[in-house]
Amino acid sequence: MGKFIISKRTNGDFQFNLKAGNGQVILTSQGYSTKPSCENGIGTVKTNSQEDAKFERNTANDGRCYFNLKAGNGQIIGTSQMYESDNGMENGIESVKNNAPHAHIEDETII
């Protein structure tokens, strides 16, 4: 089962990573100024990850593939790693679809 990891960036912003059951990061969020905003972003991923149309497929300048997951308002809520092929990217999208809805949250900002 996947999990969301909340962490803090060096600039103080909060972010989350969605990790697959094997521990690989499959989606990384933008920076959020508050933890509640970050937690809301996780909820948005859980909801929007079930709609294929919310995944924007892209090709970087170096030819590698990646995807963005967008909210209903069109804002990017998460970006994938880079993939060497379209097939790898599609597998990444399927992994987000499968892992996000039931992923638990681990907060690494609590000491």
XYZ file of N, CA, C and O in Angstrom:
444
model
N 0.836 -1.180 0.000
C 0.000 0.000 0.000
C 0.884 1.248 0.000
O 1.930 1.280 0.632
N 0.453 2.259 -0.686
C 1.204 3.504 -0.779
C 1.028 4.369 0.451
O 0.212 4.097 1.333
N 1.833 5.433 0.503
C 1.716 6.375 1.606
C 2.143 7.762 1.147
O 2.963 7.919 0.249
N 1.534 8.753 1.776
C 1.913 10.142 1.582
C 2.874 10.509 2.706
O 2.578 10.249 3.873
N 3.984 11.125 2.354
C 4.956 11.583 3.338
C 4.963 13.111 3.306
O 5.274 13.712 2.270
N 4.604 13.738 4.424
C 4.669 15.193 4.532
C 6.037 15.559 5.095
O 6.468 15.005 6.116
N 6.707 16.492 4.433
C 8.018 16.951 4.899
C 8.099 18.464 4.738
O 7.206 19.093 4.181
N 9.186 19.023 5.234
C 9.411 20.463 5.139
C 10.615 20.716 4.254
O 11.645 20.057 4.374
N 10.471 21.660 3.343
C 11.568 22.068 2.469
C 12.507 23.000 3.230
O 12.142 23.533 4.282
N 13.687 23.225 2.673
C 14.662 24.107 3.327
C 14.145 25.538 3.457
O 14.553 26.259 4.354
N 13.221 25.944 2.582
C 12.668 27.300 2.663
C 11.488 27.400 3.632
O 10.862 28.451 3.756
N 11.162 26.297 4.311
C 10.081 26.296 5.287
C 8.745 25.841 4.758
O 7.813 25.622 5.533
N 8.614 25.698 3.444
C 7.363 25.214 2.863
C 7.172 23.727 3.169
O 8.136 22.981 3.333
N 5.916 23.325 3.213
C 5.562 21.916 3.369
C 5.359 21.317 1.982
O 4.945 22.009 1.049
N 5.640 20.029 1.856
C 5.366 19.310 0.609
C 5.021 17.878 0.969
O 5.235 17.428 2.093
N 4.465 17.173 -0.006
C 4.246 15.740 0.183
C 4.791 14.981 -1.007
O 4.876 15.501 -2.118
N 5.168 13.748 -0.726
C 5.510 12.779 -1.759
C 4.557 11.611 -1.598
O 4.280 11.190 -0.470
N 4.063 11.105 -2.695
C 3.306 9.861 -2.686
C 4.278 8.755 -3.060
O 4.924 8.823 -4.110
N 4.401 7.776 -2.164
C 5.289 6.648 -2.411
C 4.459 5.392 -2.642
O 3.462 5.147 -1.960
N 4.903 4.600 -3.596
C 4.277 3.300 -3.863
C 4.667 2.333 -2.743
O 5.542 2.634 -1.921
N 4.053 1.177 -2.752
C 4.342 0.164 -1.742
C 5.803 -0.242 -1.691
O 6.313 -0.655 -0.648
N 6.506 -0.111 -2.819
C 7.926 -0.472 -2.868
C 8.834 0.664 -2.400
O 10.054 0.550 -2.455
N 8.240 1.790 -1.969
C 9.014 2.912 -1.462
C 9.430 3.935 -2.498
O 10.013 4.970 -2.174
N 9.112 3.681 -3.764
C 9.487 4.609 -4.832
C 8.538 5.801 -4.847
O 7.325 5.654 -4.755
N 9.115 7.017 -4.964
C 8.298 8.226 -5.066
C 7.641 8.253 -6.446
O 8.327 8.156 -7.466
N 6.327 8.391 -6.470
C 5.604 8.407 -7.740
C 4.930 9.748 -8.017
O 4.484 9.993 -9.139
N 4.870 10.628 -7.018
C 4.281 11.952 -7.216
C 4.817 12.888 -6.144
O 4.881 12.519 -4.970
N 5.213 14.096 -6.545
C 5.724 15.111 -5.628
C 4.886 16.375 -5.774
O 4.583 16.792 -6.890
N 4.550 16.975 -4.647
C 3.700 18.166 -4.670
C 4.512 19.432 -4.864
O 5.739 19.445 -4.784
N 3.789 20.500 -5.049
C 4.335 21.852 -4.986
C 4.646 22.154 -3.523
O 4.350 21.350 -2.639
N 5.171 23.333 -3.245
C 5.376 23.767 -1.876
C 4.130 24.461 -1.350
O 3.448 25.176 -2.086
N 3.818 24.222 -0.091
C 2.671 24.844 0.566
C 3.182 25.636 1.768
O 4.039 25.155 2.504
N 2.622 26.801 2.009
C 3.089 27.633 3.117
C 2.619 27.117 4.474
O 3.249 27.412 5.488
N 1.539 26.335 4.504
C 1.040 25.800 5.772
C 0.794 24.299 5.655
O 0.531 23.778 4.558
N 0.863 23.623 6.798
C 0.596 22.178 6.806
C -0.857 21.863 6.430
O -1.100 20.931 5.662
N -1.855 22.626 6.928
C -3.229 22.338 6.503
C -3.414 22.434 4.976
O -4.150 21.634 4.396
N -2.751 23.365 4.341
C -2.825 23.468 2.878
C -2.226 22.221 2.225
O -2.753 21.713 1.235
N -1.118 21.746 2.787
C -0.477 20.533 2.274
C -1.412 19.332 2.434
O -1.573 18.532 1.517
N -2.033 19.229 3.593
C -2.970 18.129 3.842
C -4.169 18.207 2.905
O -4.669 17.167 2.434
N -4.623 19.406 2.614
C -5.704 19.591 1.647
C -5.262 19.121 0.261
O -6.043 18.526 -0.484
N -4.011 19.404 -0.086
C -3.458 18.933 -1.362
C -3.493 17.416 -1.471
O -3.802 16.872 -2.529
N -3.204 16.742 -0.369
C -3.269 15.270 -0.358
C -4.691 14.811 -0.648
O -4.906 13.894 -1.447
N -5.670 15.457 -0.018
C -7.072 15.112 -0.276
C -7.443 15.324 -1.731
O -8.172 14.523 -2.326
N -6.913 16.377 -2.312
C -7.173 16.661 -3.724
C -6.568 15.591 -4.622
O -7.169 15.183 -5.611
N -5.375 15.119 -4.268
C -4.757 14.027 -5.040
C -5.616 12.773 -4.942
O -5.875 12.105 -5.949
N -6.059 12.442 -3.756
C -6.877 11.232 -3.578
C -8.116 11.281 -4.468
O -8.486 10.281 -5.074
N -8.745 12.446 -4.556
C -9.950 12.605 -5.365
C -9.644 12.603 -6.859
O -10.249 11.854 -7.627
N -8.723 13.444 -7.277
C -8.473 13.644 -8.711
C -7.677 12.522 -9.366
O -7.702 12.400 -10.591
N -7.013 11.709 -8.573
C -6.203 10.629 -9.146
C -7.053 9.546 -9.799
O -6.523 8.698 -10.520
N -8.330 9.581 -9.591
C -9.192 8.554 -10.164
C -9.755 8.940 -11.528
O -10.440 8.138 -12.168
N -9.435 10.151 -11.993
C -9.914 10.620 -13.295
C -8.736 10.724 -14.259
O -7.869 11.582 -14.083
N -8.721 9.872 -15.265
C -7.599 9.861 -16.205
C -7.384 11.222 -16.866
O -6.250 11.614 -17.128
N -8.464 11.947 -17.094
C -8.358 13.252 -17.762
C -7.593 14.273 -16.923
O -7.140 15.287 -17.456
N -7.417 14.017 -15.633
C -6.693 14.949 -14.760
C -5.175 14.766 -14.863
O -4.414 15.553 -14.306
N -4.743 13.733 -15.566
C -3.312 13.498 -15.761
C -2.870 14.140 -17.071
O -3.373 13.797 -18.138
N -1.948 15.077 -16.968
C -1.393 15.753 -18.133
C -0.057 15.094 -18.464
O 0.882 15.133 -17.674
N 0.009 14.474 -19.620
C 1.214 13.768 -20.050
C 2.118 14.729 -20.819
O 1.645 15.455 -21.687
N 3.409 14.711 -20.495
C 4.360 15.654 -21.069
C 5.649 14.966 -21.488
O 5.985 13.886 -20.988
N 6.388 15.649 -22.358
C 7.729 15.212 -22.750
C 8.693 16.364 -22.479
O 8.462 17.494 -22.921
N 9.745 16.077 -21.728
C 10.762 17.083 -21.413
C 11.646 17.326 -22.634
O 11.627 16.557 -23.607
N 12.445 18.381 -22.577
C 13.343 18.725 -23.682
C 14.325 17.609 -24.017
O 14.744 17.468 -25.167
N 14.674 16.804 -23.014
C 15.624 15.711 -23.261
C 14.950 14.431 -23.745
O 15.587 13.397 -23.880
N 13.647 14.484 -24.000
C 12.918 13.340 -24.544
C 12.303 12.425 -23.507
O 11.533 11.524 -23.851
N 12.626 12.617 -22.238
C 12.018 11.784 -21.207
C 10.583 12.245 -20.953
O 10.216 13.379 -21.245
N 9.789 11.365 -20.399
C 8.365 11.611 -20.176
C 8.093 11.844 -18.692
O 8.784 11.297 -17.833
N 7.070 12.634 -18.424
C 6.600 12.842 -17.062
C 5.139 13.255 -17.125
O 4.605 13.542 -18.187
N 4.497 13.268 -15.963
C 3.101 13.699 -15.926
C 2.863 14.635 -14.757
O 3.596 14.631 -13.772
N 1.848 15.455 -14.918
C 1.326 16.301 -13.854
C -0.088 15.831 -13.552
O -0.833 15.479 -14.467
N -0.435 15.850 -12.276
C -1.815 15.615 -11.869
C -2.414 16.975 -11.564
O -1.839 17.757 -10.804
N -3.556 17.264 -12.177
C -4.186 18.571 -12.021
C -5.493 18.459 -11.237
O -6.214 17.468 -11.334
N -5.777 19.523 -10.505
C -7.042 19.631 -9.780
C -8.142 20.064 -10.756
O -7.867 20.399 -11.912
N -9.364 20.095 -10.272
C -10.491 20.506 -11.100
C -10.348 21.907 -11.665
O -10.866 22.208 -12.734
N -9.603 22.785 -10.953
C -9.416 24.156 -11.424
C -8.220 24.289 -12.374
O -7.869 25.386 -12.780
N -7.588 23.154 -12.707
C -6.472 23.164 -13.639
C -5.114 23.360 -13.001
O -4.082 23.287 -13.679
N -5.079 23.596 -11.686
C -3.807 23.801 -10.986
C -3.079 22.465 -10.821
O -3.682 21.445 -10.502
N -1.763 22.475 -11.027
C -0.953 21.265 -10.837
C -0.847 20.981 -9.349
O -0.444 21.843 -8.560
N -1.194 19.762 -8.954
C -1.099 19.366 -7.546
C 0.002 18.350 -7.306
O 0.347 18.081 -6.168
N 0.559 17.800 -8.370
C 1.660 16.862 -8.219
C 2.331 16.594 -9.551
O 1.694 16.653 -10.600
N 3.632 16.324 -9.484
C 4.435 16.037 -10.672
C 5.187 14.729 -10.450
O 5.677 14.462 -9.343
N 5.313 13.953 -11.494
C 5.998 12.669 -11.407
C 7.503 12.830 -11.560
O 8.010 13.909 -11.880
N 8.183 11.725 -11.401
C 9.593 11.641 -11.759
C 9.687 11.596 -13.288
O 8.667 11.573 -13.969
N 10.879 11.562 -13.810
C 11.092 11.426 -15.251
C 11.143 9.940 -15.619
O 11.698 9.136 -14.884
N 10.558 9.622 -16.751
C 10.528 8.251 -17.260
C 11.205 8.199 -18.617
O 11.115 9.147 -19.399
N 11.829 7.095 -18.910
C 12.531 6.916 -20.180
C 11.587 6.642 -21.344
O 11.968 6.817 -22.498
N 10.359 6.207 -21.030
C 9.429 5.841 -22.108
C 7.999 6.212 -21.736
O 7.671 6.408 -20.562
N 7.152 6.275 -22.763
C 5.720 6.497 -22.541
C 5.143 5.381 -21.686
O 4.306 5.623 -20.817
N 5.581 4.157 -21.940
C 5.084 3.007 -21.195
C 5.404 3.145 -19.709
O 4.559 2.888 -18.853
N 6.623 3.579 -19.385
C 6.993 3.791 -17.991
C 6.130 4.859 -17.350
O 5.697 4.720 -16.201
N 5.881 5.936 -18.085
C 5.033 7.011 -17.576
C 3.611 6.496 -17.320
O 3.010 6.800 -16.283
N 3.063 5.731 -18.244
C 1.708 5.195 -18.065
C 1.650 4.264 -16.857
O 0.651 4.258 -16.122
N 2.713 3.502 -16.630
C 2.768 2.648 -15.438
C 2.785 3.504 -14.177
O 2.173 3.154 -13.162
N 3.488 4.647 -14.226
C 3.509 5.570 -13.100
C 2.135 6.136 -12.809
O 1.729 6.255 -11.647
N 1.415 6.493 -13.854
C 0.052 7.005 -13.687
C -0.839 5.940 -13.049
O -1.605 6.221 -12.113
N -0.739 4.716 -13.517
C -1.531 3.626 -12.933
C -1.179 3.419 -11.464
O -2.055 3.143 -10.639
N 0.096 3.577 -11.137
C 0.522 3.429 -9.747
C -0.094 4.515 -8.864
O -0.539 4.239 -7.745
N -0.158 5.750 -9.368
C -0.815 6.827 -8.612
C -2.293 6.493 -8.436
O -2.844 6.609 -7.336
N -2.943 6.060 -9.503
C -4.369 5.712 -9.429
C -4.625 4.620 -8.399
O -5.621 4.652 -7.678
N -3.720 3.644 -8.346
C -3.893 2.513 -7.435
C -3.517 2.834 -5.990
O -4.132 2.314 -5.067
N -2.505 3.663 -5.798
C -1.989 3.906 -4.454
C -2.637 5.079 -3.732
O -2.818 5.041 -2.519
N -2.962 6.148 -4.447
C -3.403 7.385 -3.788
C -4.679 7.252 -2.959
O -4.728 7.766 -1.837
N -5.726 6.598 -3.457
C -6.996 6.644 -2.732
C -6.936 6.115 -1.296
O -7.625 6.617 -0.423
N -6.114 5.106 -1.051
C -6.093 4.468 0.266
C -4.775 4.661 0.999
O -4.556 4.031 2.043
N -3.919 5.507 0.460
C -2.609 5.723 1.081
C -2.779 6.432 2.428
O -3.576 7.362 2.556
N -2.028 5.976 3.418
C -2.053 6.666 4.705
C -1.027 7.795 4.689
O -0.206 7.882 3.779
N -1.104 8.650 5.673
C -0.247 9.837 5.728
C 0.755 9.690 6.867
O 0.373 9.366 7.992
N 2.025 9.929 6.536
C 3.079 9.987 7.544
C 3.615 11.413 7.556
O 3.970 11.950 6.520
N 3.656 11.984 8.730
C 4.097 13.381 8.881
C 5.503 13.399 9.464
O 5.706 13.111 10.635
N 6.480 13.738 8.626
C 7.863 13.789 9.069
C 8.216 15.140 9.696
O 9.349 15.347 10.111
N 7.245 16.052 9.774
C 7.520 17.356 10.367
C 7.292 17.351 11.872
O 7.654 18.314 12.547
N 6.701 16.290 12.395
C 6.461 16.177 13.835
C 7.711 15.593 14.493
O 8.193 14.544 14.077
N 8.202 16.308 15.446
C 9.432 15.846 16.137
C 9.103 15.369 17.522
O 8.279 15.849 18.207
